[in-house]
mmCIF file of C-alpha atoms in Angstrom:
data_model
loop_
_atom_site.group_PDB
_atom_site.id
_atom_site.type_symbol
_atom_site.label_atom_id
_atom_site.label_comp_id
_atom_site.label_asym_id
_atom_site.label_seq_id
_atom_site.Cartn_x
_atom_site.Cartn_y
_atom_site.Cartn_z
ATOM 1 C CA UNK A 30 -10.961 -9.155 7.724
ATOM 2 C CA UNK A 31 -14.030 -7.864 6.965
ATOM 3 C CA UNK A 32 -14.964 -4.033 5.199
ATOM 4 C CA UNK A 33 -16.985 -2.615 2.984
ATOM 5 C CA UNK A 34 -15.882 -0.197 0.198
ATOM 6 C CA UNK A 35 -18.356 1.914 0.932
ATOM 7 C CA UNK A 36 -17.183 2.381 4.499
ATOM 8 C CA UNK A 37 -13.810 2.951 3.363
ATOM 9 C CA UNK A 38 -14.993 5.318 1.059
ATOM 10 C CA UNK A 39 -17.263 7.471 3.228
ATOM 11 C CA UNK A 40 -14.327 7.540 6.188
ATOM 12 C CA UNK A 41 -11.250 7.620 3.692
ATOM 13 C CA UNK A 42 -12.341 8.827 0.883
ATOM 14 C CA UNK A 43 -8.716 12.249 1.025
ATOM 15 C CA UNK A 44 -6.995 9.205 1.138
ATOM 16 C CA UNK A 45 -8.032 6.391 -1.857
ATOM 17 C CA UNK A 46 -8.222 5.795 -5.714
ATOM 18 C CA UNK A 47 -11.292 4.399 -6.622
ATOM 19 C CA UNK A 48 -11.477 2.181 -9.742
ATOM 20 C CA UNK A 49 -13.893 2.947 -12.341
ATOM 21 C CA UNK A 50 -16.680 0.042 -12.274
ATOM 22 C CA UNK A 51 -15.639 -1.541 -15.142
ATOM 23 C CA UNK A 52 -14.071 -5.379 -13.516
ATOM 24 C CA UNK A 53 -16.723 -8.242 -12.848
ATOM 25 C CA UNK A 54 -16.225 -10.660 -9.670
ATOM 26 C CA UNK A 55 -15.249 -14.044 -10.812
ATOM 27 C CA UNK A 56 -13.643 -15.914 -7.584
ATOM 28 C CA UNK A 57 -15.177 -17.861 -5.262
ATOM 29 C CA UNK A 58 -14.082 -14.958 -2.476
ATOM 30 C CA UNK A 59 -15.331 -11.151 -3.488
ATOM 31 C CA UNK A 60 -14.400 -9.495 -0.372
ATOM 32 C CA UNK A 61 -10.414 -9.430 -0.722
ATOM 33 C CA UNK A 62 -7.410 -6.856 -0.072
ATOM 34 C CA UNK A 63 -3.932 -6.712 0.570
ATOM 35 C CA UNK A 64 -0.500 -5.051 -1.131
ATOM 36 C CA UNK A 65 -0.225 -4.897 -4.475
ATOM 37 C CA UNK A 66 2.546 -6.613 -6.625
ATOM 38 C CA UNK A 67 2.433 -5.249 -9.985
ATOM 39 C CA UNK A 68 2.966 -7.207 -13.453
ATOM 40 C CA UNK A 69 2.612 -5.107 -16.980
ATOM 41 C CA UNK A 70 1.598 -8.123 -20.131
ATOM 42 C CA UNK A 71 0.049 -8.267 -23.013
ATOM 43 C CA UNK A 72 -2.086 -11.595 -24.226
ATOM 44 C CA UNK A 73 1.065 -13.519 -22.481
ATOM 45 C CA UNK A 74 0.916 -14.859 -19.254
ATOM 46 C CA UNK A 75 4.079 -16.286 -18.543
ATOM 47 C CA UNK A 76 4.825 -13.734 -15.549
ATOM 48 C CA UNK A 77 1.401 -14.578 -13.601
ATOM 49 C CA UNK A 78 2.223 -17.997 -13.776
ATOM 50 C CA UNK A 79 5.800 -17.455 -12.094
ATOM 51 C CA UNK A 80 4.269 -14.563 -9.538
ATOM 52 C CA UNK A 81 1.779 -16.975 -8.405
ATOM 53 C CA UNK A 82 4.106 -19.730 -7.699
ATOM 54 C CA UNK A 83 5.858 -17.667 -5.224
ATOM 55 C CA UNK A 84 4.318 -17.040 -1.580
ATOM 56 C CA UNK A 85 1.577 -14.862 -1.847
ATOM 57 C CA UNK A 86 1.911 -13.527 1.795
ATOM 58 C CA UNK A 87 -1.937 -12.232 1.399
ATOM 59 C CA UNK A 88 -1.015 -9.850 -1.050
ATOM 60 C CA UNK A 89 -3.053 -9.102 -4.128
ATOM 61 C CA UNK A 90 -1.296 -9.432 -8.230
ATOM 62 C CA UNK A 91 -2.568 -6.296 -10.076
ATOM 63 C CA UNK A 92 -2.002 -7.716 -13.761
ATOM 64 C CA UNK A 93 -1.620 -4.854 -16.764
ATOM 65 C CA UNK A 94 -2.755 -7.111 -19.860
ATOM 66 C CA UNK A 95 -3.630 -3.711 -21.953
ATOM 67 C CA UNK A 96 -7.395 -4.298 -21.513
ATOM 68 C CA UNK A 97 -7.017 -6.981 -24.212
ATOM 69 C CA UNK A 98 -10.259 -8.620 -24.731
ATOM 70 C CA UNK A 99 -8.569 -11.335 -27.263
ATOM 71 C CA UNK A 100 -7.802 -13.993 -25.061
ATOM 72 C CA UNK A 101 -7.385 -15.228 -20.962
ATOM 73 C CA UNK A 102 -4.708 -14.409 -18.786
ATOM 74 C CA UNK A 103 -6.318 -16.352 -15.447
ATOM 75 C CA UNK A 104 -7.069 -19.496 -15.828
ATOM 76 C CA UNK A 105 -8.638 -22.058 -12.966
ATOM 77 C CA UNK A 106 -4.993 -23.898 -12.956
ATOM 78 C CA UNK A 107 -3.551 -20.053 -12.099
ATOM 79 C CA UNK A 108 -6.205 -19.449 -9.582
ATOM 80 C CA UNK A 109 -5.856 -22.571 -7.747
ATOM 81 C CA UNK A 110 -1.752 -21.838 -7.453
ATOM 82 C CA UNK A 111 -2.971 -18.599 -6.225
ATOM 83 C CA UNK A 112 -5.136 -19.515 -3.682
ATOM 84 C CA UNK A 113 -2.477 -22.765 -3.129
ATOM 85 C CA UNK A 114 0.555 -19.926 -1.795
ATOM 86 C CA UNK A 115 -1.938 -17.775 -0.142
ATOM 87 C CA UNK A 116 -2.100 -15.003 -2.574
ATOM 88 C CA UNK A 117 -5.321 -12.681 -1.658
ATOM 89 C CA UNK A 118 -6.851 -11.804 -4.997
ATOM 90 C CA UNK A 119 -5.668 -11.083 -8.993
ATOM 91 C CA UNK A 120 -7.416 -8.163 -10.758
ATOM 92 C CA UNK A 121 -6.421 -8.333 -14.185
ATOM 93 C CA UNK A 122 -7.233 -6.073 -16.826
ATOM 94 C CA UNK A 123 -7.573 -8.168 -19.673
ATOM 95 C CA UNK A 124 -10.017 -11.442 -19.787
ATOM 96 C CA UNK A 125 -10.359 -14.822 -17.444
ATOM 97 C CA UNK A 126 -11.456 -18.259 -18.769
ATOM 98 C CA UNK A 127 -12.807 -21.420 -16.263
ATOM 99 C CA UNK A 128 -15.048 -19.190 -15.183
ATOM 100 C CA UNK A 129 -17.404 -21.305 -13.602
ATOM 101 C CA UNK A 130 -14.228 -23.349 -11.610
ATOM 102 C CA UNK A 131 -12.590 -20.241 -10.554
ATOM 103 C CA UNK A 132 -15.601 -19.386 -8.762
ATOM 104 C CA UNK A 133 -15.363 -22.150 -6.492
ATOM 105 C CA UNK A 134 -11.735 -21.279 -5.552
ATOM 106 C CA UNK A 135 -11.598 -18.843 -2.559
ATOM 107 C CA UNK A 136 -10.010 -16.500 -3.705
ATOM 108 C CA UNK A 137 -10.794 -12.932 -5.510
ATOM 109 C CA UNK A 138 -10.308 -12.322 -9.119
ATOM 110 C CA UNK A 139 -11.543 -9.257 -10.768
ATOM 111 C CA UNK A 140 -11.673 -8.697 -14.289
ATOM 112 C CA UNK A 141 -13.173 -7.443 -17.377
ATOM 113 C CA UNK A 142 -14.492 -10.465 -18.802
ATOM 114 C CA UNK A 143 -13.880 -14.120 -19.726
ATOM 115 C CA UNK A 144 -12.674 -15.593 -22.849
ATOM 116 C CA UNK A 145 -12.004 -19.194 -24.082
ATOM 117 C CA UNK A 146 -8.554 -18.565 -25.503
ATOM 118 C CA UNK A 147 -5.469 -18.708 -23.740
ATOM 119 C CA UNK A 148 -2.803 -16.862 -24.049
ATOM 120 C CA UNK A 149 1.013 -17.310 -25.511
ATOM 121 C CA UNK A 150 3.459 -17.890 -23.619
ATOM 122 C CA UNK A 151 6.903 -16.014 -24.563
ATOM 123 C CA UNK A 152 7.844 -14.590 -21.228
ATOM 124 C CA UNK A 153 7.376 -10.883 -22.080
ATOM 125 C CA UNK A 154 6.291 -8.069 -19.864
ATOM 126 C CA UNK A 155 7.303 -6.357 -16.392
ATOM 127 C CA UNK A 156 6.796 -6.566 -12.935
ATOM 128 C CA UNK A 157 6.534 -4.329 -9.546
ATOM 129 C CA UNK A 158 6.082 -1.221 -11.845
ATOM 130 C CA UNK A 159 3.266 1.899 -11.739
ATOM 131 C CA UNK A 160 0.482 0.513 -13.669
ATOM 132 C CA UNK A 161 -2.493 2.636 -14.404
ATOM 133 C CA UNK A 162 -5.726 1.219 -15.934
ATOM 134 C CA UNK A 163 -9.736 1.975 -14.359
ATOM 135 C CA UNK A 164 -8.488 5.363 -14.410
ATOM 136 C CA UNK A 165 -6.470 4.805 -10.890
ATOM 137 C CA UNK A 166 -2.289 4.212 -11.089
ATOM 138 C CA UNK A 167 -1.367 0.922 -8.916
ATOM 139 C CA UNK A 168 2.011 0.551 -7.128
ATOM 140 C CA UNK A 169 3.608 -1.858 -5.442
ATOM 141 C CA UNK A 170 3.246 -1.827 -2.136
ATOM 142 C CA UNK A 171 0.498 0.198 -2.029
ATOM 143 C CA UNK A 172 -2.973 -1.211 -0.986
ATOM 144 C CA UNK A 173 -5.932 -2.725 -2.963
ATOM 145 C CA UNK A 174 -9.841 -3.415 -1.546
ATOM 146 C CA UNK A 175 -12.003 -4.950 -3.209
ATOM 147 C CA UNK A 176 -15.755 -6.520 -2.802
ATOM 148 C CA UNK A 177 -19.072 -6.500 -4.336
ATOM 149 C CA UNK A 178 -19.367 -2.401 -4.562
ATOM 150 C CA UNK A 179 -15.997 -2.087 -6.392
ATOM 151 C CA UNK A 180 -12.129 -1.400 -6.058
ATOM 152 C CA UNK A 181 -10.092 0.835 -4.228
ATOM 153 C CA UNK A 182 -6.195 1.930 -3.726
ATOM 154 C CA UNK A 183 -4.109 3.289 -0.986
ATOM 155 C CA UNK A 184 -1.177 4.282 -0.487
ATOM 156 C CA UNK A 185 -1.125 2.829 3.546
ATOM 157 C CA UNK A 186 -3.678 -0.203 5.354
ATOM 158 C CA UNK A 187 -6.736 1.462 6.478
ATOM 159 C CA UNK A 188 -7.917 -1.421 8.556
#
C-alpha cells in the first residue's frame, strides 16, 4: 500500500486528525497504516507485550505511556513479536530503546525518543479506550497513517 500524508492531507484533509510533529521514525518500515488498537500505560509495559503476542491482522498499537520520557516501552524483542504476528506499526508516546535493531525490523514505530531503561512490569493500564496525546484523540477502530511527513487519524480507510 503505498500513500503519502501529504496526499491524504490535501484530498482528505474535512475528514483527518493530524498529529502534531512531535514522534521520530525508528522502524525499519516508515510508511505504515492500519486500525488502531488502543492501550493507556504508564512506564509499564506489560500490556504491549500481551497485545503484540496476539495476531496483529495489519493493524497498528497506539500506546498512551503519558509522554514519559523516564524509561522504554518498545524494545527490539517487542518489535520483532510485532512484526512476527503481522502487526503494522506501534506509535507510542513515551520512549523506545534498541534503537539501532528496531530499525532493521520492518515494521513502523513512532515515538518520542529512546531511552536505555526499561520499564516495570506490574500489569497496569487499559486497552481499546479513547486516547488523546499529539493533540489528536485515537480510537479503536479508527484509522492511523503514518510515513516520513507525519501522522494522521480517521475515522474510515481512505485508500
Amino acid at each position: 500500500m503505498d500513500f503519502k500524508t501529504t496526499d491524504l492531507c490535501d484530498d482528505f484533509s474535512d475528514r483527518l486528525q493530524v498529529a502534531e510533529p512531535i514522534f521520530g521514525d525508528y522502524g525499519g518500515e516508515i510508511m505504515f497504516s492500519g486500525p488502531i488498537v488502543t492501550l493507556k500505560v504508564f512506564e509499564d509495559n506489560s500490556l504491549v507485550r500481551s497485545v503484540l503476542e496476539e495476531p496483529g491482522d495489519d493493524r497498528v498499537l497506539v500506546v498512551d505511556g503519558g509522554g514519559s520520557m523516564r524509561c522504554a516501552l518498545l524494545g527490539d524483542q517487542l518489535a520483532e513479536l510485532a512484526e512476527e504476528n503481522d502487526w503494522a506499526g506501534v506509535v507510542v508516546n513515551s520512549c523506545i530503546r534498541d534503537s539501532a535493531a528496531i530499525s532493521e525490523i520492518p515494521i513502523g514505530v513512532k515515538a518520542l525518543g529512546v531511552h536505555p531503561l526499561k520499564s516495570v512490569k506490574r500489569g497496569i493500564g487499559e486497552r481499546d479506550i479513547p486516547v488523546r496525546f499529539a493533540g489528536i484523540t485515537f480510537l479503536p477502530g479508527h484509522y492511523v497513517y503514518a510515513d516520513e511527513d507525519g501522522l494522521l487519524v480517521s475515522e474510515k480507510p481512505l485508500i
